[in-house]
PDB file of C-alpha atoms in Angstrom:
ATOM      1  CA  MET A   1      45.815   2.611  84.265  1.00  0.00           C
ATOM      2  CA  SER A   2      43.086   2.639  81.563  1.00  0.00           C
ATOM      3  CA  ASP A   3      43.160  -1.127  81.603  1.00  0.00           C
ATOM      4  CA  TYR A   4      41.784  -1.063  85.238  1.00  0.00           C
ATOM      5  CA  LEU A   5      39.701   2.052  85.269  1.00  0.00           C
ATOM      6  CA  PRO A   6      36.831   2.964  83.002  1.00  0.00           C
ATOM      7  CA  VAL A   7      37.446   5.899  80.641  1.00  0.00           C
ATOM      8  CA  GLN A   8      34.556   7.812  82.449  1.00  0.00           C
ATOM      9  CA  VAL A   9      36.251   7.472  85.859  1.00  0.00           C
ATOM     10  CA  ILE A  10      39.565   8.750  84.270  1.00  0.00           C
ATOM     11  CA  LEU A  11      37.790  11.721  82.911  1.00  0.00           C
ATOM     12  CA  GLU A  12      36.177  12.514  86.236  1.00  0.00           C
ATOM     13  CA  ILE A  13      39.645  12.505  87.851  1.00  0.00           C
ATOM     14  CA  LEU A  14      41.265  14.541  85.097  1.00  0.00           C
ATOM     15  CA  LYS A  15      38.614  17.211  85.009  1.00  0.00           C
ATOM     16  CA  ARG A  16      39.364  18.041  88.700  1.00  0.00           C
ATOM     17  CA  LEU A  17      43.077  18.682  88.050  1.00  0.00           C
ATOM     18  CA  PRO A  18      44.683  22.100  87.747  1.00  0.00           C
ATOM     19  CA  ILE A  19      45.760  23.087  84.242  1.00  0.00           C
ATOM     20  CA  LYS A  20      49.491  22.619  84.884  1.00  0.00           C
ATOM     21  CA  SER A  21      48.908  19.049  86.060  1.00  0.00           C
ATOM     22  CA  LEU A  22      46.811  18.303  83.049  1.00  0.00           C
ATOM     23  CA  VAL A  23      49.591  19.447  80.720  1.00  0.00           C
ATOM     24  CA  LYS A  24      51.896  16.937  82.427  1.00  0.00           C
ATOM     25  CA  CYS A  25      49.230  14.170  82.150  1.00  0.00           C
ATOM     26  CA  ARG A  26      49.295  14.532  78.388  1.00  0.00           C
ATOM     27  CA  SER A  27      52.583  12.835  78.373  1.00  0.00           C
ATOM     28  CA  VAL A  28      51.320   9.670  80.236  1.00  0.00           C
ATOM     29  CA  CYS A  29      50.050   7.965  77.044  1.00  0.00           C
ATOM     30  CA  THR A  30      48.369   8.801  73.726  1.00  0.00           C
ATOM     31  CA  THR A  31      44.987   7.896  75.097  1.00  0.00           C
ATOM     32  CA  TRP A  32      45.297  10.556  77.886  1.00  0.00           C
ATOM     33  CA  ASN A  33      46.669  13.027  75.325  1.00  0.00           C
ATOM     34  CA  SER A  34      43.634  12.491  73.146  1.00  0.00           C
ATOM     35  CA  LEU A  35      41.199  12.833  76.046  1.00  0.00           C
ATOM     36  CA  ILE A  36      42.754  15.966  77.469  1.00  0.00           C
ATOM     37  CA  CYS A  37      43.011  17.696  73.992  1.00  0.00           C
ATOM     38  CA  ASN A  38      39.412  16.750  73.054  1.00  0.00           C
ATOM     39  CA  PRO A  39      37.284  19.968  72.758  1.00  0.00           C
ATOM     40  CA  SER A  40      34.490  18.352  74.723  1.00  0.00           C
ATOM     41  CA  PHE A  41      36.832  17.642  77.695  1.00  0.00           C
ATOM     42  CA  ILE A  42      38.293  21.165  77.543  1.00  0.00           C
ATOM     43  CA  SER A  43      34.844  22.723  77.720  1.00  0.00           C
ATOM     44  CA  THR A  44      34.002  20.247  80.698  1.00  0.00           C
ATOM     45  CA  HIS A  45      37.211  21.098  82.510  1.00  0.00           C
ATOM     46  CA  LEU A  46      36.552  24.867  82.185  1.00  0.00           C
ATOM     47  CA  GLN A  47      32.992  24.588  83.574  1.00  0.00           C
ATOM     48  CA  ALA A  48      34.321  22.563  86.496  1.00  0.00           C
ATOM     49  CA  SER A  49      37.063  25.134  87.216  1.00  0.00           C
ATOM     50  CA  LEU A  50      34.562  27.997  87.036  1.00  0.00           C
ATOM     51  CA  SER A  51      32.132  26.226  89.391  1.00  0.00           C
ATOM     52  CA  GLU A  52      34.957  25.412  91.967  1.00  0.00           C
ATOM     53  CA  PRO A  53      34.188  27.281  95.253  1.00  0.00           C
ATOM     54  CA  ASN A  54      37.769  27.748  95.982  1.00  0.00           C
ATOM     55  CA  ASN A  55      38.497  29.210  92.668  1.00  0.00           C
ATOM     56  CA  ILE A  56      40.651  32.279  93.392  1.00  0.00           C
ATOM     57  CA  PRO A  57      40.641  35.298  90.987  1.00  0.00           C
ATOM     58  CA  PHE A  58      43.935  36.916  90.003  1.00  0.00           C
ATOM     59  CA  ILE A  59      45.040  40.496  89.394  1.00  0.00           C
ATOM     60  CA  LEU A  60      47.567  41.208  86.698  1.00  0.00           C
ATOM     61  CA  LEU A  61      49.923  44.113  87.498  1.00  0.00           C
ATOM     62  CA  ARG A  62      52.606  45.913  85.642  1.00  0.00           C
ATOM     63  CA  CYS A  63      55.489  47.627  87.398  1.00  0.00           C
ATOM     64  CA  PHE A  64      58.644  49.314  86.322  1.00  0.00           C
ATOM     65  CA  LYS A  65      61.979  49.291  88.224  1.00  0.00           C
ATOM     66  CA  LYS A  66      65.129  51.007  86.977  1.00  0.00           C
ATOM     67  CA  GLY A  67      63.681  51.220  83.484  1.00  0.00           C
ATOM     68  CA  LYS A  68      62.891  47.527  83.343  1.00  0.00           C
ATOM     69  CA  GLU A  69      59.338  46.352  83.012  1.00  0.00           C
ATOM     70  CA  ASN A  70      57.999  43.576  85.207  1.00  0.00           C
ATOM     71  CA  SER A  71      54.593  41.950  85.103  1.00  0.00           C
ATOM     72  CA  ILE A  72      53.310  39.871  88.022  1.00  0.00           C
ATOM     73  CA  LEU A  73      50.229  37.827  88.772  1.00  0.00           C
ATOM     74  CA  HIS A  74      48.746  38.393  92.232  1.00  0.00           C
ATOM     75  CA  TYR A  75      46.179  36.392  94.095  1.00  0.00           C
ATOM     76  CA  ASN A  76      43.240  38.653  94.717  1.00  0.00           C
ATOM     77  CA  ASN A  77      42.956  38.167  98.534  1.00  0.00           C
ATOM     78  CA  ASP A  78      43.272  40.188 101.705  1.00  0.00           C
ATOM     79  CA  ASP A  79      46.902  39.238 102.397  1.00  0.00           C
ATOM     80  CA  PHE A  80      48.041  40.015  98.811  1.00  0.00           C
ATOM     81  CA  ASP A  81      51.343  38.386  99.573  1.00  0.00           C
ATOM     82  CA  GLU A  82      51.421  35.535  96.798  1.00  0.00           C
ATOM     83  CA  PHE A  83      52.559  36.503  93.379  1.00  0.00           C
ATOM     84  CA  LYS A  84      54.229  35.095  90.332  1.00  0.00           C
ATOM     85  CA  GLN A  85      56.447  37.021  87.929  1.00  0.00           C
ATOM     86  CA  LEU A  86      55.452  36.592  84.337  1.00  0.00           C
ATOM     87  CA  GLN A  87      57.517  36.579  81.153  1.00  0.00           C
ATOM     88  CA  PHE A  88      55.358  38.267  78.423  1.00  0.00           C
ATOM     89  CA  PRO A  89      55.993  37.216  74.817  1.00  0.00           C
ATOM     90  CA  VAL A  90      58.186  39.601  72.824  1.00  0.00           C
ATOM     91  CA  PHE A  91      58.320  39.648  69.017  1.00  0.00           C
ATOM     92  CA  GLY A  92      61.491  41.304  67.674  1.00  0.00           C
ATOM     93  CA  CYS A  93      60.981  44.993  67.682  1.00  0.00           C
ATOM     94  CA  LEU A  94      57.390  44.600  68.984  1.00  0.00           C
ATOM     95  CA  SER A  95      57.073  45.250  72.772  1.00  0.00           C
ATOM     96  CA  TYR A  96      54.144  44.420  75.108  1.00  0.00           C
ATOM     97  CA  SER A  97      51.689  47.276  74.992  1.00  0.00           C
ATOM     98  CA  ALA A  98      48.480  46.470  76.808  1.00  0.00           C
ATOM     99  CA  VAL A  99      45.983  43.877  77.986  1.00  0.00           C
ATOM    100  CA  VAL A 100      42.886  44.035  75.765  1.00  0.00           C
ATOM    101  CA  GLY A 101      40.958  41.639  78.108  1.00  0.00           C
ATOM    102  CA  SER A 102      40.927  38.229  79.764  1.00  0.00           C
ATOM    103  CA  CYS A 103      38.358  35.460  79.986  1.00  0.00           C
ATOM    104  CA  ASN A 104      38.473  32.005  81.395  1.00  0.00           C
ATOM    105  CA  GLY A 105      42.278  32.163  82.058  1.00  0.00           C
ATOM    106  CA  LEU A 106      42.946  33.346  78.471  1.00  0.00           C
ATOM    107  CA  VAL A 107      44.574  36.807  77.972  1.00  0.00           C
ATOM    108  CA  CYS A 108      44.401  38.947  74.791  1.00  0.00           C
ATOM    109  CA  LEU A 109      47.311  41.309  74.343  1.00  0.00           C
ATOM    110  CA  THR A 110      48.037  43.973  71.876  1.00  0.00           C
ATOM    111  CA  PHE A 111      51.594  45.052  70.805  1.00  0.00           C
ATOM    112  CA  LEU A 112      53.365  48.098  69.479  1.00  0.00           C
ATOM    113  CA  PRO A 113      53.806  49.680  67.006  1.00  0.00           C
ATOM    114  CA  GLN A 114      50.303  50.977  66.675  1.00  0.00           C
ATOM    115  CA  ASP A 115      50.454  51.734  62.996  1.00  0.00           C
ATOM    116  CA  VAL A 116      49.984  47.899  62.582  1.00  0.00           C
ATOM    117  CA  LEU A 117      47.494  45.915  64.587  1.00  0.00           C
ATOM    118  CA  ASN A 118      49.138  43.056  66.461  1.00  0.00           C
ATOM    119  CA  PHE A 119      47.377  40.701  68.807  1.00  0.00           C
ATOM    120  CA  ILE A 120      47.989  37.463  70.611  1.00  0.00           C
ATOM    121  CA  PHE A 121      45.873  35.095  72.745  1.00  0.00           C
ATOM    122  CA  TRP A 122      48.095  33.941  75.685  1.00  0.00           C
ATOM    123  CA  ASN A 123      47.605  31.390  78.400  1.00  0.00           C
ATOM    124  CA  PRO A 124      49.878  32.521  81.263  1.00  0.00           C
ATOM    125  CA  SER A 125      49.230  29.216  83.202  1.00  0.00           C
ATOM    126  CA  ILE A 126      51.065  27.122  80.608  1.00  0.00           C
ATOM    127  CA  GLN A 127      53.116  29.935  79.014  1.00  0.00           C
ATOM    128  CA  LYS A 128      51.717  29.231  75.487  1.00  0.00           C
ATOM    129  CA  TYR A 129      50.201  31.741  72.917  1.00  0.00           C
ATOM    130  CA  ILE A 130      49.042  32.108  69.348  1.00  0.00           C
ATOM    131  CA  THR A 131      49.581  35.092  67.099  1.00  0.00           C
ATOM    132  CA  LEU A 132      46.445  36.349  65.359  1.00  0.00           C
ATOM    133  CA  PRO A 133      46.434  37.314  61.607  1.00  0.00           C
ATOM    134  CA  GLN A 134      46.339  41.038  61.184  1.00  0.00           C
ATOM    135  CA  PRO A 135      42.957  42.411  60.346  1.00  0.00           C
ATOM    136  CA  ASN A 136      42.492  44.395  57.011  1.00  0.00           C
ATOM    137  CA  ILE A 137      41.601  47.685  58.805  1.00  0.00           C
ATOM    138  CA  CYS A 138      43.311  51.085  59.071  1.00  0.00           C
ATOM    139  CA  CYS A 139      45.015  51.675  62.353  1.00  0.00           C
ATOM    140  CA  TYR A 140      45.529  54.691  64.666  1.00  0.00           C
ATOM    141  CA  THR A 141      45.627  58.023  62.724  1.00  0.00           C
ATOM    142  CA  ASP A 142      44.561  61.567  63.623  1.00  0.00           C
ATOM    143  CA  ASP A 143      41.119  60.736  62.335  1.00  0.00           C
ATOM    144  CA  VAL A 144      40.610  57.184  63.319  1.00  0.00           C
ATOM    145  CA  ARG A 145      40.183  55.956  66.923  1.00  0.00           C
ATOM    146  CA  LEU A 146      39.854  52.230  67.708  1.00  0.00           C
ATOM    147  CA  ASN A 147      38.894  50.178  70.711  1.00  0.00           C
ATOM    148  CA  PHE A 148      38.875  46.464  71.302  1.00  0.00           C
ATOM    149  CA  GLY A 149      36.879  43.899  73.133  1.00  0.00           C
ATOM    150  CA  PHE A 150      37.722  40.299  74.077  1.00  0.00           C
ATOM    151  CA  GLY A 151      35.268  37.602  75.282  1.00  0.00           C
ATOM    152  CA  PHE A 152      33.849  34.085  75.039  1.00  0.00           C
ATOM    153  CA  ASP A 153      30.903  33.042  72.915  1.00  0.00           C
ATOM    154  CA  SER A 154      29.357  30.115  74.913  1.00  0.00           C
ATOM    155  CA  LYS A 155      26.917  29.218  72.083  1.00  0.00           C
ATOM    156  CA  THR A 156      29.790  28.352  69.672  1.00  0.00           C
ATOM    157  CA  ASN A 157      32.329  27.539  72.374  1.00  0.00           C
ATOM    158  CA  ASP A 158      34.603  30.140  70.841  1.00  0.00           C
ATOM    159  CA  TYR A 159      36.796  33.027  71.833  1.00  0.00           C
ATOM    160  CA  LYS A 160      36.451  36.242  69.970  1.00  0.00           C
ATOM    161  CA  LEU A 161      38.105  39.666  69.592  1.00  0.00           C
ATOM    162  CA  LEU A 162      36.155  42.708  68.344  1.00  0.00           C
ATOM    163  CA  ILE A 163      37.482  45.919  66.901  1.00  0.00           C
ATOM    164  CA  VAL A 164      35.233  48.986  66.959  1.00  0.00           C
ATOM    165  CA  GLY A 165      35.913  52.674  66.465  1.00  0.00           C
ATOM    166  CA  VAL A 166      34.993  55.939  64.829  1.00  0.00           C
ATOM    167  CA  GLU A 167      36.427  58.114  62.126  1.00  0.00           C
ATOM    168  CA  LYS A 168      36.711  61.938  62.551  1.00  0.00           C
ATOM    169  CA  GLY A 169      34.615  61.607  65.726  1.00  0.00           C
ATOM    170  CA  GLU A 170      31.390  60.782  63.917  1.00  0.00           C
ATOM    171  CA  THR A 171      31.345  58.041  61.336  1.00  0.00           C
ATOM    172  CA  LEU A 172      31.229  54.550  62.868  1.00  0.00           C
ATOM    173  CA  ILE A 173      33.857  52.163  61.388  1.00  0.00           C
ATOM    174  CA  GLU A 174      32.474  48.786  60.322  1.00  0.00           C
ATOM    175  CA  PRO A 175      33.350  46.476  63.202  1.00  0.00           C
ATOM    176  CA  TYR A 176      35.654  43.521  62.662  1.00  0.00           C
ATOM    177  CA  LEU A 177      35.336  40.291  64.654  1.00  0.00           C
ATOM    178  CA  PHE A 178      38.038  37.552  65.030  1.00  0.00           C
ATOM    179  CA  SER A 179      36.994  33.942  65.691  1.00  0.00           C
ATOM    180  CA  LEU A 180      39.584  31.635  67.327  1.00  0.00           C
ATOM    181  CA  ASN A 181      37.718  28.588  65.883  1.00  0.00           C
ATOM    182  CA  GLU A 182      37.787  29.927  62.369  1.00  0.00           C
ATOM    183  CA  ASN A 183      41.094  31.760  62.705  1.00  0.00           C
ATOM    184  CA  CYS A 184      39.998  34.729  60.590  1.00  0.00           C
ATOM    185  CA  TRP A 185      38.526  38.182  60.770  1.00  0.00           C
ATOM    186  CA  LYS A 186      35.078  39.136  59.504  1.00  0.00           C
ATOM    187  CA  LYS A 187      33.117  42.279  59.198  1.00  0.00           C
ATOM    188  CA  VAL A 188      29.940  42.510  61.271  1.00  0.00           C
ATOM    189  CA  THR A 189      27.047  44.793  60.786  1.00  0.00           C
ATOM    190  CA  PRO A 190      25.254  45.308  64.095  1.00  0.00           C
ATOM    191  CA  THR A 191      22.832  48.218  64.576  1.00  0.00           C
ATOM    192  CA  SER A 192      24.774  51.408  64.636  1.00  0.00           C
ATOM    193  CA  PRO A 193      25.114  52.645  68.263  1.00  0.00           C
ATOM    194  CA  LYS A 194      23.990  56.191  69.139  1.00  0.00           C
ATOM    195  CA  TYR A 195      27.293  56.929  70.805  1.00  0.00           C
ATOM    196  CA  ALA A 196      30.916  56.358  70.138  1.00  0.00           C
ATOM    197  CA  VAL A 197      33.462  54.524  72.133  1.00  0.00           C
ATOM    198  CA  GLU A 198      36.666  56.272  73.280  1.00  0.00           C
ATOM    199  CA  ALA A 199      40.040  54.939  72.173  1.00  0.00           C
ATOM    200  CA  GLY A 200      41.984  53.375  75.058  1.00  0.00           C
ATOM    201  CA  ILE A 201      39.017  52.805  77.284  1.00  0.00           C
ATOM    202  CA  SER A 202      38.828  49.161  78.014  1.00  0.00           C
ATOM    203  CA  SER A 203      35.618  47.099  77.444  1.00  0.00           C
ATOM    204  CA  THR A 204      34.128  44.881  80.139  1.00  0.00           C
ATOM    205  CA  PHE A 205      32.960  41.268  79.380  1.00  0.00           C
ATOM    206  CA  VAL A 206      29.827  40.540  81.528  1.00  0.00           C
ATOM    207  CA  ASN A 207      27.240  37.903  81.109  1.00  0.00           C
ATOM    208  CA  GLY A 208      28.348  36.991  77.749  1.00  0.00           C
ATOM    209  CA  ALA A 209      28.465  40.466  76.294  1.00  0.00           C
ATOM    210  CA  LEU A 210      30.972  43.337  75.876  1.00  0.00           C
ATOM    211  CA  HIS A 211      30.124  46.622  77.413  1.00  0.00           C
ATOM    212  CA  TRP A 212      31.670  50.210  76.762  1.00  0.00           C
ATOM    213  CA  LEU A 213      31.049  53.667  78.166  1.00  0.00           C
ATOM    214  CA  GLY A 214      29.380  55.865  75.602  1.00  0.00           C
ATOM    215  CA  TYR A 215      30.966  59.111  74.215  1.00  0.00           C
ATOM    216  CA  GLN A 216      29.477  61.880  72.219  1.00  0.00           C
ATOM    217  CA  GLU A 217      31.604  64.719  70.817  1.00  0.00           C
ATOM    218  CA  GLY A 218      34.478  63.682  72.986  1.00  0.00           C
ATOM    219  CA  LYS A 219      32.473  63.802  76.161  1.00  0.00           C
ATOM    220  CA  LEU A 220      31.353  60.915  78.461  1.00  0.00           C
ATOM    221  CA  VAL A 221      27.581  60.457  78.369  1.00  0.00           C
ATOM    222  CA  ASP A 222      25.374  58.612  80.768  1.00  0.00           C
ATOM    223  CA  SER A 223      25.221  55.495  78.679  1.00  0.00           C
ATOM    224  CA  VAL A 224      26.655  52.036  78.451  1.00  0.00           C
ATOM    225  CA  MET A 225      26.765  50.216  75.082  1.00  0.00           C
ATOM    226  CA  GLN A 226      26.566  46.522  74.694  1.00  0.00           C
ATOM    227  CA  PHE A 227      27.698  44.073  71.929  1.00  0.00           C
TER     228      PHE A 227
END
């Protein structure tokens, strides 16, 4: 087809396709595979998807039936009658624990046991995931409480995972930041916040920044912290 259509026309067609169709199109030829896997095209396709007026948000639900866990993906509409059962990745003795966050169709999961930090970035649309390297940071103890945040850095076109927390309710643990582009963890040194974040309370990614409710001496305060 590329012999008859300019590459630019092919790109315009491909960027309007849903992700599952794009995955199939990669098998058409090496040229199409290269186009679809190009970071520039991936960014263009993402922006086109986000600007689509008929773009339907989803709700991820967990349910338990007869001791068996099921996870389903629902359309967020008034009818609430369309759903798809999902098969979460399982790693040997590690079991699915919680959703850290989601952004642009990518989901960050954390796994048990909690004495070791285990994370993956997972794309439920194509059922593919990557396992993150473990950060060099102490995990949950009686004195240490951690929280996580997942988001997208539009300046560097990069997905990032942040670990924040406090030790003994007071001392701020130096935050660690994972970059998908660099595939590594780094310490970050932002200005120390006035308040702590409570373990287990999810962050919210809004307008390119992570937000948490602030806590002081174990009590919720009238404050929202941003990273």
